[in-house]
XYZ file of C-alpha atoms in Angstrom:
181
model
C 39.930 -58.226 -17.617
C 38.912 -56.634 -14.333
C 40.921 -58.340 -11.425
C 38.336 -59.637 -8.478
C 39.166 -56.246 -5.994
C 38.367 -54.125 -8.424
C 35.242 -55.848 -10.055
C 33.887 -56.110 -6.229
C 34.670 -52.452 -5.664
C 33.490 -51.197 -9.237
C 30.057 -52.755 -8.617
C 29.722 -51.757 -4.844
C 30.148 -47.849 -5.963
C 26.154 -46.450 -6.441
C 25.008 -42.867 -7.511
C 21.936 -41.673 -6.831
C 18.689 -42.902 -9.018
C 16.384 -41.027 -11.418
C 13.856 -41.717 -8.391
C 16.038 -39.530 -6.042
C 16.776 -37.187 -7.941
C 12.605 -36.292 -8.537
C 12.080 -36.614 -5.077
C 14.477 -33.785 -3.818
C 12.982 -31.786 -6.532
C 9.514 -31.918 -6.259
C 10.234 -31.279 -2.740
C 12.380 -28.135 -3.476
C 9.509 -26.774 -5.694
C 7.271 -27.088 -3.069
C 9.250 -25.603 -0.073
C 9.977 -22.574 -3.143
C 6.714 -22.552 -4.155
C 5.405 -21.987 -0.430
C 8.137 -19.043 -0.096
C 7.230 -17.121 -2.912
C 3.400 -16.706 -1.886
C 4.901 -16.124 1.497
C 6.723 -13.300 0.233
C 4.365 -12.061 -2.359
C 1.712 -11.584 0.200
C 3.614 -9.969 2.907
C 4.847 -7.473 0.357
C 0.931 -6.719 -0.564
C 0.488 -6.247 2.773
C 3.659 -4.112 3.775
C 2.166 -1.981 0.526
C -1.424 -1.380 2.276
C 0.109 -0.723 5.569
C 2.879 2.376 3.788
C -0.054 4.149 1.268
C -2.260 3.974 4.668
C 0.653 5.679 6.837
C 1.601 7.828 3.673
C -1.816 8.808 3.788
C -2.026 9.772 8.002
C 1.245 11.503 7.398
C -0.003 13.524 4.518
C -3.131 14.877 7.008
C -0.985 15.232 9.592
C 1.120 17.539 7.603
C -1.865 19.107 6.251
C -3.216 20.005 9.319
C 0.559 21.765 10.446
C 0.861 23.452 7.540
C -2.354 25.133 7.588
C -1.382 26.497 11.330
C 1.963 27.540 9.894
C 0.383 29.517 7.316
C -2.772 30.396 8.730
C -4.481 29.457 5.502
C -6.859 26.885 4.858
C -5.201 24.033 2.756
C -6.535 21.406 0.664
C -5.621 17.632 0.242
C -6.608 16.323 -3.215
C -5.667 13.383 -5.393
C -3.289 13.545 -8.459
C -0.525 15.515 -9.508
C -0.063 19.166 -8.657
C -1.364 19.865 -12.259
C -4.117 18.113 -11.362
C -5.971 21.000 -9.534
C -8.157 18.591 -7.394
C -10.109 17.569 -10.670
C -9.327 13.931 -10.418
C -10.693 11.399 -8.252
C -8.248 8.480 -8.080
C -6.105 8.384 -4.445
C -4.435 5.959 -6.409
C -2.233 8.265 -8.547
C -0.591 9.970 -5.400
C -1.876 13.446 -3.510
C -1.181 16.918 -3.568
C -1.511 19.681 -0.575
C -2.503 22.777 -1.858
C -2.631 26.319 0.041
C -6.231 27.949 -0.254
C -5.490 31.596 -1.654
C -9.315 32.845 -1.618
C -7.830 36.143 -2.889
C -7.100 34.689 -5.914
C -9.809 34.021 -8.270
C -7.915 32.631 -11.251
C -6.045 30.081 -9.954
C -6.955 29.376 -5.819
C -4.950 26.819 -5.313
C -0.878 26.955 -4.959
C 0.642 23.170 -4.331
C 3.089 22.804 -1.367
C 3.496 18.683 -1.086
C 3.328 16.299 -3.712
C 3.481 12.371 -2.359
C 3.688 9.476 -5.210
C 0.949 7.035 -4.899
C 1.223 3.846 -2.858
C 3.293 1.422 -4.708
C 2.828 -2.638 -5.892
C -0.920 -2.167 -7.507
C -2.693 -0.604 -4.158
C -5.693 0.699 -4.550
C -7.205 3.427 -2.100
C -10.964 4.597 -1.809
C -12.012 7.755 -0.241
C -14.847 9.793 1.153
C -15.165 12.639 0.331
C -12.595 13.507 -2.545
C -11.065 16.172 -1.207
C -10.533 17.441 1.976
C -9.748 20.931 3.371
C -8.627 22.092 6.658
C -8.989 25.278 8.097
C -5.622 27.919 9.702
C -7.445 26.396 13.083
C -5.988 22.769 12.121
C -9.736 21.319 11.541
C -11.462 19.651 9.519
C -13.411 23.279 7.337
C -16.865 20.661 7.795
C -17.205 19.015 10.589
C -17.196 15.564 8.579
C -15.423 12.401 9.151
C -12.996 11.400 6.140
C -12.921 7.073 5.369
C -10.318 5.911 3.473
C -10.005 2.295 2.710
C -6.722 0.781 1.121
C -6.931 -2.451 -0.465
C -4.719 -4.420 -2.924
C -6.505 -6.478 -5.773
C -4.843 -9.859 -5.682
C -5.105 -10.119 -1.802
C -8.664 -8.994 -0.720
C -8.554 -10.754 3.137
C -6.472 -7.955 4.520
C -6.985 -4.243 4.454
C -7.144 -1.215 6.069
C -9.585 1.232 6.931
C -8.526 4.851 8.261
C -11.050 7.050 9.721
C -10.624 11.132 10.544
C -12.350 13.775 11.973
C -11.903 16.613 14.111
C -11.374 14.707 17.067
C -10.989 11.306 16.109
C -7.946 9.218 14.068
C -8.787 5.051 13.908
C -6.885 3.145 11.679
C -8.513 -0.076 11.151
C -7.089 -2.728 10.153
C -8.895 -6.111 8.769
C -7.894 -9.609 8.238
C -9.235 -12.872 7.312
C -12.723 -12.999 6.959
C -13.626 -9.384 6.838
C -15.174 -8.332 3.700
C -15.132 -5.196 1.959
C -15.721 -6.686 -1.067
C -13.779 -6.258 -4.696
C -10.968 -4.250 -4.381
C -11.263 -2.182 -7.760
């Protein structure tokens, strides 16, 4: 038999209740829940914002190198074994050097850069783009390229060129460009 103290004591000591215990959790699965599409989505976006700057730095390059060489080069999606006969930015982009004397095979890569990473998608007009030994654009035309991701379509950026003009745009909220594909 318990003496008085320690039956008064015993009794007084609590834990914590099933009802606490779902209360802290639920809340921690929120608050975790919050931070993970948090993170997620500023790691989309961190994603669009490299592929675009990839992309700039790739031109700028372009345009150097075809000083340098005093060649016209070529920018072109895919692999250097590619030959500019794909169409998807996607898959990276290679530099090639022009050789017009050479009628088998014209083009001679230089740069190869990986494709953006974490499912980014990029869309371009037009597919290929070649710049002269002068550092311009061979046509005067203005090069869009949009870069998207799939699973976060309210941000985005849009990066325009031409001889005498570099914008990079960059949407939020609200904009649409419609399904990133």
């Amino acid at each position: 038999m318990l003496g008085p103290q320690l039956r008064r004591r015993f009794y007084t000591l609590k834990g914590i209740s099933l009802l606490e215990v779902m209360i802290v959790t639920s809340i921690l699965m929120i608050v975790s829940g919050y931070g993970y599409y948090s993170m997620t989505n500023s790691i989309q976006k961190k994603a669009v914002n490299q592929a675009g700057e990839s992309f700039m730095q790739a031109v700028s390059l372009a345009r150097k190198s075809a000083e340098k060489i005093s060649e016209n080069v070529v920018l072109c999606p895919g692999k250097p074994q590619d030959l500019c006969e794909i169409i998807d930015w996607t898959e990276g982009w290679t530099l090639y050097r022009l050789d017009r004397n050479l009628e088998h095979q014209p083009l001679i890569a230089i740069n190869y850069y990986d494709g953006p990473e974490y499912g980014v998608k990029m869309k371009q007009t037009p597919q290929k783009i070649i710049i002269n030994q002068d550092g311009f654009f061979e046509e005067d035309i203005e090069v869009s390229m949009e870069v998207c991701h799939p699973k976060h379509n309210d941000y985005w950026l849009k990066i325009l060129l031409s001889n005498t003009l570099t914008q990079i745009e960059d949407h939020f909220y609200g904009d649409i460009i419609g399904q990133c594909e």
